[in-house]
Structures are given as C-alpha cells and as structure tokens.
Amino acid sequence: MIRLATAPATAPTVDGHLAGSITLSGVALGCALVLFFAVRKADRLKHLHNRDGIGVFGIVTGTTWMAAGSSWAAAATGIAAVPTSVLGAGSGLGNPGVGGTAVALTALTFLPGWKRTLWPALLGISAAVVYASAGGVWGMLVNTVRMLVGNITGAL
C-alpha cells in the first residue's frame, strides 16, 4: 500500500520568533563563526574586517556567549582571564574596579592601531565578560542584547 504525505492540519506560523527554533547557544555559535571568518578576512565579511568592526562584533559575540551560559560563558571567561588579571584589582595598577576595567578593555579594543584584527576580537570578547559583571550602564548593554536575542529566538 502506498501512503501519501498529507499537509499539516494548520499552516506553520512564525509565533513571534523570527529565527524559528534557534537557541542562544545557536546564536553564540553563529556569532563565533562570523567573528572567526571576519578575522580570517572572508570575502563576504569585508565590511566587518577592520579594527572597529571586529571590535564591535567581538563585544557582540562575547555578550551572546555570556547570555548563552554554560560552555560558551566558560570560553568567554577563559579568554577574558588574562586581560582582566593584567588590568583589574591586584595587578599593580591600583584597584580600578570592574567598571574601570571595562573602560580600559573598551579603550584597548578600539584605540590602538592594531595591525592584526585578532587582538580587537579577543579584547572585545573580554570587554563583554567584564560588562556582564560590572553592572550599571555596562550591564544594561549585556541585558539588552540578552533580551533582544532571547525574544527573537524564543529562548526566554
């Protein structure tokens, strides 16, 4: 006997989630891949391949990694361990506080004339980790991205 596929009883809907059934981990993976290929000078990402574009997308990637939690947050925290230990409390630079460390990492991401775009990418990820724990205006950035991504993906 031959069975024919039947149409679903109802048409599929968007249900308010523009990206369908993607999770925050899926968004974190997508951001990681875009950042990797932007640093590697992929032709389709020419608009990102400059110090500022890589820095901004490093911050976005780090923010989505922190929002995704688990292994993604652990990877971001690992990347941030070195620059935050050099700039943060107990570094010999006094105690700038978490907000001061966030300012310093943001300045290091965008102000130097980096020849290699890997540094702004790593410093941007590090800045996002510090933003997540700094609170204030820094924490608002992380929470805003978390809410936007969560609403789009349905992960909230």
Coordinates of N, CA and C in Angstrom, one line a residue, residues 34-93:
V34 N 31.0 33.9 12.5 CA 31.1 35.1 11.8 C 32.4 35.8 12.3
L35 N 32.6 35.9 13.6 CA 33.8 36.6 14.1 C 35.1 35.9 13.6
F36 N 35.1 34.5 13.6 CA 36.3 33.8 13.1 C 36.6 34.1 11.7
F37 N 35.5 34.1 10.8 CA 35.7 34.3 9.4 C 36.0 35.8 9.1
A38 N 35.5 36.7 9.9 CA 35.8 38.1 9.8 C 37.3 38.3 10.1
V39 N 37.8 37.7 11.1 CA 39.2 37.9 11.5 C 40.1 37.2 10.4
R40 N 39.6 36.2 9.8 CA 40.3 35.5 8.7 C 40.2 36.1 7.3
K41 N 39.5 37.3 7.3 CA 39.3 38.0 6.1 C 38.5 37.4 5.0
A42 N 37.4 36.8 5.4 CA 36.5 36.2 4.4 C 35.9 37.3 3.5
D43 N 35.8 37.0 2.2 CA 35.4 37.9 1.2 C 34.0 38.5 1.5
R44 N 33.1 37.7 2.0 CA 31.7 38.1 2.3 C 31.6 39.0 3.5
L45 N 32.7 39.1 4.3 CA 32.6 39.8 5.5 C 33.6 41.0 5.5
K46 N 33.8 41.6 4.3 CA 34.7 42.7 4.2 C 34.3 43.9 5.0
H47 N 33.0 44.1 5.1 CA 32.5 45.2 5.9 C 32.9 45.1 7.4
L48 N 33.1 43.9 7.9 CA 33.5 43.7 9.3 C 35.0 43.7 9.5
H49 N 35.7 43.4 8.4 CA 37.2 43.2 8.6 C 37.9 44.6 8.7
N50 N 37.8 45.2 9.8 CA 38.6 46.4 10.2 C 38.6 46.4 11.7
R51 N 39.5 47.2 12.3 CA 39.6 47.1 13.7 C 38.3 47.4 14.5
D52 N 37.6 48.4 14.0 CA 36.3 48.8 14.7 C 35.2 47.7 14.5
G53 N 35.1 47.3 13.3 CA 34.1 46.2 13.0 C 34.3 45.0 13.8
I54 N 35.6 44.5 13.8 CA 35.9 43.3 14.6 C 35.8 43.6 16.1
G55 N 36.1 44.8 16.6 CA 35.9 45.1 18.0 C 34.5 45.1 18.4
V56 N 33.6 45.7 17.6 CA 32.2 45.7 17.9 C 31.7 44.3 17.9
F57 N 32.0 43.5 16.9 CA 31.5 42.2 16.8 C 32.1 41.3 17.8
G58 N 33.3 41.5 18.3 CA 33.9 40.8 19.4 C 33.0 41.0 20.7
I59 N 32.6 42.3 20.9 CA 31.7 42.6 22.0 C 30.4 41.9 21.9
V60 N 29.8 41.9 20.7 CA 28.5 41.2 20.5 C 28.7 39.7 20.7
T61 N 29.8 39.2 20.2 CA 30.0 37.7 20.3 C 30.2 37.4 21.8
G62 N 31.0 38.1 22.5 CA 31.2 37.9 24.0 C 29.9 38.0 24.7
T63 N 29.1 39.0 24.4 CA 27.8 39.2 25.0 C 26.9 38.0 24.8
T64 N 26.8 37.5 23.6 CA 25.9 36.3 23.3 C 26.5 35.1 24.0
W65 N 27.8 35.0 24.1 CA 28.4 33.8 24.8 C 28.0 33.9 26.3
M66 N 28.1 35.1 26.9 CA 27.7 35.2 28.3 C 26.2 34.9 28.5
A67 N 25.4 35.4 27.5 CA 23.9 35.1 27.6 C 23.6 33.7 27.4
A68 N 24.4 33.0 26.6 CA 24.1 31.6 26.4 C 24.5 30.7 27.6
G69 N 25.5 31.2 28.3 CA 25.9 30.5 29.5 C 26.7 29.2 29.2
S70 N 26.8 28.3 30.2 CA 27.4 27.0 30.1 C 28.8 27.1 29.4
S71 N 29.1 26.3 28.4 CA 30.4 26.2 27.8 C 30.8 27.5 27.1
W72 N 29.8 28.2 26.6 CA 30.1 29.5 25.9 C 30.6 30.5 26.9
A73 N 29.9 30.6 28.0 CA 30.3 31.6 29.0 C 31.7 31.2 29.6
A74 N 31.9 29.9 29.7 CA 33.3 29.4 30.2 C 34.4 29.8 29.2
A75 N 34.1 29.7 27.9 CA 35.1 30.0 26.9 C 35.4 31.5 27.0
A76 N 34.3 32.3 27.1 CA 34.5 33.8 27.1 C 35.3 34.2 28.4
T77 N 34.9 33.6 29.5 CA 35.6 33.9 30.7 C 37.1 33.5 30.7
G78 N 37.4 32.4 30.0 CA 38.7 32.0 29.8 C 39.5 32.9 29.0
I79 N 38.9 33.4 27.9 CA 39.6 34.4 27.1 C 39.8 35.7 27.8
A80 N 38.9 36.1 28.7 CA 39.0 37.3 29.4 C 39.9 37.2 30.6
A81 N 40.3 36.1 31.0 CA 41.1 35.9 32.3 C 42.4 36.7 32.2
V82 N 43.1 36.6 31.1 CA 44.4 37.3 31.0 C 44.3 38.8 31.0
P83 N 43.5 39.4 30.1 CA 43.5 40.9 30.1 C 42.9 41.4 31.4
T84 N 41.9 40.8 32.0 CA 41.3 41.3 33.3 C 42.3 41.1 34.4
S85 N 43.1 40.1 34.4 CA 44.1 40.0 35.5 C 45.2 41.0 35.4
V86 N 45.5 41.4 34.2 CA 46.5 42.4 33.9 C 46.0 43.8 34.3
L87 N 44.7 44.1 34.1 CA 44.1 45.4 34.3 C 43.4 45.6 35.6
G88 N 42.9 44.5 36.2 CA 42.0 44.5 37.3 C 42.7 44.7 38.6
A89 N 41.9 44.4 39.7 CA 42.4 44.6 41.1 C 43.6 43.6 41.3
G90 N 44.6 44.1 42.0 CA 45.8 43.2 42.3 C 46.8 43.2 41.2
S91 N 46.6 44.0 40.2 CA 47.5 44.0 39.0 C 48.7 44.9 39.1
G92 N 48.8 45.7 40.2 CA 49.8 46.7 40.4 C 49.4 48.0 39.8
L93 N 48.2 48.1 39.3 CA 47.6 49.4 38.7 C 46.6 50.0 39.7

